[in-house]
Amino acid sequence: MSENIERRRFLKGVGAASLIWGPMGCTSVEDDSSNTNKPHYVMVFDQNKCTGCGECKLACNTANNLPEGKSKCLMEHQSGGVEGKACPHCGKDKCNCERKFVRVSCQQCKNAPCVSVCPTGAAHRDPKTGIVTMDKSKCAGCKYCIGACPYNARFINEDTNVADNCDFCLSSKLSKGELPACVQLCKYDALVFGDINDPNSYVNKLLAVKDSVRMKPQFGTEPSLRYIPVVKLGV
Ligand code: SF4
Ligand code: SF4
Ligand code: SF4
């Protein structure tokens, strides 16, 4: 199965359940109060602000030196279509129909099945940051991690034949003291990144006042990616 098809399946799975308040449950900054000695890096995607421009995807491709057209983060057109396709309502590429987008990428689970099943230690948690990442030299290409991920968020890099996931640009940006590439490039402030265990961080303060949801909490993976769903104001 090609990467594109696999990742579209991921889109479908996430989209079907995405940003629905009931089964997701609201989360808040208090969720992380039990472990304040270590950093816990989280990313927040605010659906109210995302325009679906796709700059984050391009930034990811460049920053992580991925094969042409590939990215560790995708944008799903939540009202039914897929990025790059015509509007499902009117069929036009540009229209006035309502459009909502949702980020699709590794959820950076606190309980990460991809790490548990990896027989070689290639998929692992960085001891300093706690971020789920890869030791590419150890990867056997067995794809166990891909099968174990409930979000279909992993893929094989066709250039290297090694499994990969979004690790918040751990080596390409964070190690240099920079924000993840997608966060840097988003002009609409739809992406926020930081240490939720730092009481002075913006992300801590944001999630203290904004309700957010996690994808598929029933799997017990405790994702570190938070979503602020579109809120429609009454008239
Ligand atoms: S760059 Fe920002 S606004 Fe554009 S698609 Fe990505 S998250 Fe949405
Ligand atoms: S979303 Fe998938 S790839 Fe990412 S940490 Fe969770 S199980 Fe691993
Ligand atoms: S494909 Fe690589 S990272 Fe995934 S389980 Fe196999 S050895 Fe581990």
Tab-separated table of N, CA, C and O in Angstrom, residues 20-102:
chain	number	residue	atom	x	y	z
A	20	ILE	N	-15.016	16.370	17.867
A	20	ILE	CA	-16.377	16.214	18.355
A	20	ILE	C	-16.275	16.215	19.866
A	20	ILE	O	-15.523	15.437	20.446
A	21	TRP	N	-17.004	17.077	20.500
A	21	TRP	CA	-16.790	17.280	21.931
A	21	TRP	C	-17.072	16.045	22.778
A	21	TRP	O	-16.293	15.701	23.633
A	22	GLY	N	-18.186	15.386	22.528
A	22	GLY	CA	-18.614	14.300	23.414
A	22	GLY	C	-17.558	13.245	23.683
A	22	GLY	O	-16.972	13.195	24.756
A	23	PRO	N	-17.236	12.411	22.650
A	23	PRO	CA	-16.327	11.302	22.891
A	23	PRO	C	-14.899	11.733	23.166
A	23	PRO	O	-14.116	10.966	23.698
A	24	MET	N	-14.532	12.927	22.780
A	24	MET	CA	-13.175	13.391	23.004
A	24	MET	C	-12.978	13.785	24.462
A	24	MET	O	-11.953	13.523	25.050
A	25	GLY	N	-13.966	14.459	25.017
A	25	GLY	CA	-13.819	14.982	26.365
A	25	GLY	C	-12.934	16.207	26.353
A	25	GLY	O	-12.034	16.323	25.532
A	26	CYS	N	-13.199	17.141	27.229
A	26	CYS	CA	-12.372	18.338	27.304
A	26	CYS	C	-11.156	18.050	28.169
A	26	CYS	O	-11.228	17.303	29.131
A	27	THR	N	-10.047	18.647	27.817
A	27	THR	CA	-8.859	18.523	28.639
A	27	THR	C	-8.376	19.915	29.010
A	27	THR	O	-8.730	20.892	28.393
A	28	SER	N	-7.573	19.970	30.020
A	28	SER	CA	-7.053	21.262	30.440
A	28	SER	C	-5.661	21.083	30.989
A	28	SER	O	-5.142	19.978	31.085
A	29	VAL	N	-5.059	22.166	31.353
A	29	VAL	CA	-3.669	22.131	31.774
A	29	VAL	C	-3.474	21.287	33.028
A	29	VAL	O	-2.399	20.752	33.262
A	30	GLU	N	-4.510	21.106	33.830
A	30	GLU	CA	-4.369	20.330	35.064
A	30	GLU	C	-3.974	18.889	34.801
A	30	GLU	O	-3.439	18.214	35.661
A	31	ASP	N	-4.200	18.393	33.590
A	31	ASP	CA	-3.885	17.010	33.273
A	31	ASP	C	-2.418	16.677	33.506
A	31	ASP	O	-2.059	15.537	33.668
A	32	ASP	N	-1.550	17.663	33.482
A	32	ASP	CA	-0.130	17.397	33.556
A	32	ASP	C	0.494	17.824	34.874
A	32	ASP	O	1.704	17.836	35.015
A	33	SER	N	-0.319	18.134	35.836
A	33	SER	CA	0.211	18.675	37.076
A	33	SER	C	0.967	17.645	37.903
A	33	SER	O	1.723	17.986	38.790
A	34	SER	N	0.751	16.346	37.604
A	34	SER	CA	1.391	15.314	38.406
A	34	SER	C	2.877	15.150	38.097
A	34	SER	O	3.597	14.488	38.803
A	35	ASN	N	3.343	15.728	37.018
A	35	ASN	CA	4.722	15.493	36.606
A	35	ASN	C	5.368	16.814	36.191
A	35	ASN	O	5.678	17.030	35.026
A	36	THR	N	5.555	17.687	37.150
A	36	THR	CA	6.001	19.034	36.818
A	36	THR	C	7.515	19.171	36.816
A	36	THR	O	8.040	20.225	36.503
A	37	ASN	N	8.250	18.097	37.195
A	37	ASN	CA	9.701	18.213	37.216
A	37	ASN	C	10.330	18.062	35.841
A	37	ASN	O	11.426	18.531	35.598
A	38	LYS	N	9.649	17.356	34.967
A	38	LYS	CA	10.181	17.132	33.623
A	38	LYS	C	9.380	17.954	32.628
A	38	LYS	O	8.206	18.210	32.828
A	39	PRO	N	10.024	18.318	31.503
A	39	PRO	CA	9.240	19.016	30.478
A	39	PRO	C	8.237	18.067	29.830
A	39	PRO	O	8.482	16.864	29.740
A	40	HIS	N	7.138	18.612	29.433
A	40	HIS	CA	6.170	17.868	28.623
A	40	HIS	C	5.791	18.789	27.465
A	40	HIS	O	4.992	19.707	27.640
A	41	TYR	N	6.395	18.504	26.313
A	41	TYR	CA	6.163	19.360	25.158
A	41	TYR	C	4.857	18.995	24.481
A	41	TYR	O	4.596	17.814	24.215
A	42	VAL	N	4.067	20.004	24.246
A	42	VAL	CA	2.772	19.799	23.596
A	42	VAL	C	2.650	20.770	22.423
A	42	VAL	O	3.315	21.807	22.393
A	43	MET	N	1.791	20.390	21.496
A	43	MET	CA	1.434	21.297	20.406
A	43	MET	C	-0.068	21.479	20.416
A	43	MET	O	-0.813	20.521	20.636
A	44	VAL	N	-0.490	22.708	20.195
A	44	VAL	CA	-1.917	23.015	20.147
A	44	VAL	C	-2.264	23.453	18.722
A	44	VAL	O	-1.569	24.303	18.150
A	45	PHE	N	-3.291	22.832	18.175
A	45	PHE	CA	-3.803	23.240	16.859
A	45	PHE	C	-5.154	23.902	17.077
A	45	PHE	O	-6.087	23.283	17.586
A	46	ASP	N	-5.251	25.170	16.704
A	46	ASP	CA	-6.502	25.921	16.886
A	46	ASP	C	-7.256	25.953	15.557
A	46	ASP	O	-6.874	26.665	14.622
A	47	GLN	N	-8.317	25.173	15.508
A	47	GLN	CA	-9.076	25.058	14.266
A	47	GLN	C	-9.763	26.376	13.889
A	47	GLN	O	-10.049	26.619	12.720
A	48	ASN	N	-9.995	27.215	14.887
A	48	ASN	CA	-10.625	28.505	14.612
A	48	ASN	C	-9.720	29.404	13.772
A	48	ASN	O	-10.188	30.300	13.083
A	49	LYS	N	-8.412	29.176	13.858
A	49	LYS	CA	-7.464	30.066	13.175
A	49	LYS	C	-6.901	29.500	11.879
A	49	LYS	O	-6.392	30.250	11.056
A	50	CYS	N	-6.954	28.199	11.715
A	50	CYS	CA	-6.316	27.571	10.547
A	50	CYS	C	-7.088	27.886	9.268
A	50	CYS	O	-8.302	27.697	9.198
A	51	THR	N	-6.353	28.347	8.254
A	51	THR	CA	-6.956	28.659	6.955
A	51	THR	C	-6.752	27.544	5.942
A	51	THR	O	-7.224	27.648	4.816
A	52	GLY	N	-5.994	26.516	6.330
A	52	GLY	CA	-5.712	25.439	5.387
A	52	GLY	C	-4.707	25.831	4.318
A	52	GLY	O	-4.656	25.203	3.256
A	53	CYS	N	-3.885	26.826	4.600
A	53	CYS	CA	-2.954	27.335	3.578
A	53	CYS	C	-1.882	26.328	3.190
A	53	CYS	O	-1.312	26.401	2.103
A	54	GLY	N	-1.560	25.392	4.083
A	54	GLY	CA	-0.587	24.352	3.754
A	54	GLY	C	0.867	24.744	3.956
A	54	GLY	O	1.769	23.956	3.656
A	55	GLU	N	1.123	25.937	4.461
A	55	GLU	CA	2.515	26.366	4.675
A	55	GLU	C	3.238	25.441	5.671
A	55	GLU	O	4.438	25.222	5.571
A	56	CYS	N	2.507	24.925	6.647
A	56	CYS	CA	3.113	24.046	7.650
A	56	CYS	C	3.658	22.772	7.003
A	56	CYS	O	4.735	22.294	7.339
A	57	LYS	N	2.912	22.259	6.066
A	57	LYS	CA	3.329	21.033	5.374
A	57	LYS	C	4.612	21.277	4.579
A	57	LYS	O	5.540	20.464	4.599
A	58	LEU	N	4.666	22.398	3.884
A	58	LEU	CA	5.855	22.733	3.095
A	58	LEU	C	7.056	22.959	4.004
A	58	LEU	O	8.172	22.527	3.712
A	59	ALA	N	6.816	23.637	5.125
A	59	ALA	CA	7.903	23.912	6.066
A	59	ALA	C	8.470	22.613	6.622
A	59	ALA	O	9.687	22.449	6.780
A	60	CYS	N	7.593	21.661	6.905
A	60	CYS	CA	8.008	20.361	7.431
A	60	CYS	C	8.876	19.628	6.416
A	60	CYS	O	9.926	19.077	6.749
A	61	ASN	N	8.441	19.638	5.172
A	61	ASN	CA	9.185	18.955	4.118
A	61	ASN	C	10.609	19.484	4.025
A	61	ASN	O	11.580	18.728	3.962
A	62	THR	N	10.738	20.805	4.060
A	62	THR	CA	12.053	21.423	3.916
A	62	THR	C	12.917	21.178	5.151
A	62	THR	O	14.078	20.761	5.044
A	63	ALA	N	12.340	21.418	6.314
A	63	ALA	CA	13.124	21.327	7.553
A	63	ALA	C	13.640	19.916	7.794
A	63	ALA	O	14.736	19.729	8.322
A	64	ASN	N	12.850	18.932	7.408
A	64	ASN	CA	13.218	17.550	7.715
A	64	ASN	C	13.774	16.798	6.506
A	64	ASN	O	13.924	15.570	6.573
A	65	ASN	N	14.028	17.548	5.424
A	65	ASN	CA	14.688	16.966	4.251
A	65	ASN	C	13.969	15.714	3.760
A	65	ASN	O	14.585	14.663	3.556
A	66	LEU	N	12.669	15.828	3.592
A	66	LEU	CA	11.847	14.691	3.198
A	66	LEU	C	11.753	14.599	1.680
A	66	LEU	O	12.015	15.589	0.982
A	67	PRO	N	11.381	13.427	1.163
A	67	PRO	CA	11.203	13.306	-0.289
A	67	PRO	C	10.204	14.337	-0.798
A	67	PRO	O	9.313	14.769	-0.059
A	68	GLU	N	10.337	14.693	-2.063
A	68	GLU	CA	9.494	15.734	-2.651
A	68	GLU	C	8.007	15.448	-2.410
A	68	GLU	O	7.534	14.330	-2.638
A	69	GLY	N	7.309	16.450	-1.926
A	69	GLY	CA	5.866	16.332	-1.724
A	69	GLY	C	5.460	15.642	-0.440
A	69	GLY	O	4.266	15.556	-0.130
A	70	LYS	N	6.415	15.104	0.333
A	70	LYS	CA	6.081	14.382	1.563
A	70	LYS	C	6.221	15.294	2.778
A	70	LYS	O	7.002	16.244	2.777
A	71	SER	N	5.452	14.981	3.801
A	71	SER	CA	5.478	15.804	5.010
A	71	SER	C	5.057	14.948	6.189
A	71	SER	O	4.349	13.949	6.025
A	72	LYS	N	5.508	15.338	7.370
A	72	LYS	CA	5.091	14.631	8.583
A	72	LYS	C	3.790	15.205	9.133
A	72	LYS	O	3.271	14.731	10.131
A	73	CYS	N	3.324	16.303	8.546
A	73	CYS	CA	2.021	16.841	8.965
A	73	CYS	C	1.199	17.145	7.724
A	73	CYS	O	1.703	17.655	6.742
A	74	LEU	N	-0.056	16.772	7.778
A	74	LEU	CA	-0.989	17.008	6.686
A	74	LEU	C	-2.165	17.807	7.220
A	74	LEU	O	-2.399	17.854	8.426
A	75	MET	N	-2.905	18.405	6.323
A	75	MET	CA	-4.115	19.124	6.721
A	75	MET	C	-5.316	18.432	6.096
A	75	MET	O	-5.364	18.260	4.875
A	76	GLU	N	-6.241	18.046	6.904
A	76	GLU	CA	-7.469	17.441	6.388
A	76	GLU	C	-8.531	18.518	6.239
A	76	GLU	O	-8.720	19.333	7.143
A	77	HIS	N	-9.203	18.503	5.086
A	77	HIS	CA	-10.365	19.364	4.876
A	77	HIS	C	-11.540	18.644	5.517
A	77	HIS	O	-12.076	17.691	4.971
A	78	GLN	N	-11.905	19.094	6.706
A	78	GLN	CA	-12.773	18.272	7.535
A	78	GLN	C	-14.191	18.135	6.993
A	78	GLN	O	-14.895	17.198	7.324
A	79	SER	N	-14.603	19.058	6.144
A	79	SER	CA	-15.973	18.955	5.666
A	79	SER	C	-16.128	17.886	4.587
A	79	SER	O	-17.145	17.815	3.937
A	80	GLY	N	-15.114	17.058	4.378
A	80	GLY	CA	-15.304	15.906	3.526
A	80	GLY	C	-14.205	15.684	2.511
A	80	GLY	O	-13.957	14.558	2.121
A	81	GLY	N	-13.529	16.703	2.092
A	81	GLY	CA	-12.515	16.542	1.060
A	81	GLY	C	-11.141	16.338	1.638
A	81	GLY	O	-10.953	16.252	2.832
A	82	VAL	N	-10.176	16.236	0.765
A	82	VAL	CA	-8.786	16.073	1.150
A	82	VAL	C	-8.002	17.219	0.525
A	82	VAL	O	-8.349	17.690	-0.562
A	83	GLU	N	-6.975	17.654	1.236
A	83	GLU	CA	-6.138	18.745	0.770
A	83	GLU	C	-5.809	18.588	-0.711
A	83	GLU	O	-5.428	17.519	-1.159
A	84	GLY	N	-5.945	19.665	-1.466
A	84	GLY	CA	-5.590	19.630	-2.879
A	84	GLY	C	-6.750	19.236	-3.776
A	84	GLY	O	-6.661	19.322	-4.999
A	85	LYS	N	-7.868	18.825	-3.163
A	85	LYS	CA	-9.033	18.434	-3.959
A	85	LYS	C	-10.040	19.580	-3.981
A	85	LYS	O	-10.023	20.482	-3.157
A	86	ALA	N	-10.963	19.496	-4.936
A	86	ALA	CA	-11.989	20.522	-5.034
A	86	ALA	C	-12.935	20.458	-3.844
A	86	ALA	O	-13.073	19.409	-3.196
A	87	CYS	N	-13.589	21.573	-3.560
A	87	CYS	CA	-14.555	21.628	-2.464
A	87	CYS	C	-15.654	20.590	-2.694
A	87	CYS	O	-16.229	20.526	-3.784
A	88	PRO	N	-15.934	19.770	-1.677
A	88	PRO	CA	-16.950	18.731	-1.874
A	88	PRO	C	-18.361	19.285	-1.988
A	88	PRO	O	-19.261	18.592	-2.438
A	89	HIS	N	-18.539	20.540	-1.582
A	89	HIS	CA	-19.891	21.120	-1.638
A	89	HIS	C	-20.211	21.655	-3.028
A	89	HIS	O	-21.267	21.407	-3.577
A	90	CYS	N	-19.283	22.406	-3.604
A	90	CYS	CA	-19.582	23.057	-4.877
A	90	CYS	C	-18.692	22.581	-6.026
A	90	CYS	O	-18.927	22.931	-7.179
A	91	GLY	N	-17.647	21.820	-5.707
A	91	GLY	CA	-16.790	21.299	-6.762
A	91	GLY	C	-15.696	22.248	-7.224
A	91	GLY	O	-14.849	21.879	-8.027
A	92	LYS	N	-15.708	23.485	-6.700
A	92	LYS	CA	-14.700	24.456	-7.138
A	92	LYS	C	-13.472	24.392	-6.230
A	92	LYS	O	-13.565	24.027	-5.063
A	93	ASP	N	-12.330	24.823	-6.794
A	93	ASP	CA	-11.121	24.881	-5.980
A	93	ASP	C	-11.200	26.037	-4.986
A	93	ASP	O	-10.688	25.953	-3.879
A	94	LYS	N	-11.801	27.122	-5.413
A	94	LYS	CA	-11.963	28.270	-4.514
A	94	LYS	C	-13.448	28.613	-4.458
A	94	LYS	O	-14.095	28.781	-5.478
A	95	CYS	N	-13.973	28.713	-3.254
A	95	CYS	CA	-15.411	28.932	-3.134
A	95	CYS	C	-15.703	29.631	-1.808
A	95	CYS	O	-14.798	29.893	-1.023
A	96	ASN	N	-16.953	29.883	-1.557
A	96	ASN	CA	-17.350	30.516	-0.298
A	96	ASN	C	-17.971	29.531	0.683
A	96	ASN	O	-18.547	29.920	1.680
A	97	CYS	N	-17.905	28.256	0.378
A	97	CYS	CA	-18.469	27.256	1.289
A	97	CYS	C	-17.677	27.241	2.596
A	97	CYS	O	-16.504	27.594	2.631
A	98	GLU	N	-18.327	26.773	3.633
A	98	GLU	CA	-17.637	26.657	4.912
A	98	GLU	C	-16.509	25.632	4.796
A	98	GLU	O	-16.692	24.551	4.260
A	99	ARG	N	-15.346	25.996	5.283
A	99	ARG	CA	-14.215	25.079	5.241
A	99	ARG	C	-13.564	24.981	6.610
A	99	ARG	O	-13.256	25.996	7.226
A	100	LYS	N	-13.378	23.774	7.050
A	100	LYS	CA	-12.680	23.559	8.319
A	100	LYS	C	-11.535	22.597	8.059
A	100	LYS	O	-11.659	21.671	7.268
A	101	PHE	N	-10.459	22.828	8.764
A	101	PHE	CA	-9.269	22.004	8.567
A	101	PHE	C	-8.828	21.421	9.898
A	101	PHE	O	-9.098	21.989	10.954
A	102	VAL	N	-8.146	20.298	9.802
A	102	VAL	CA	-7.618	19.690	11.017
A	102	VAL	C	-6.221	19.156	10.729
A	102	VAL	O	-5.962	18.592	9.664
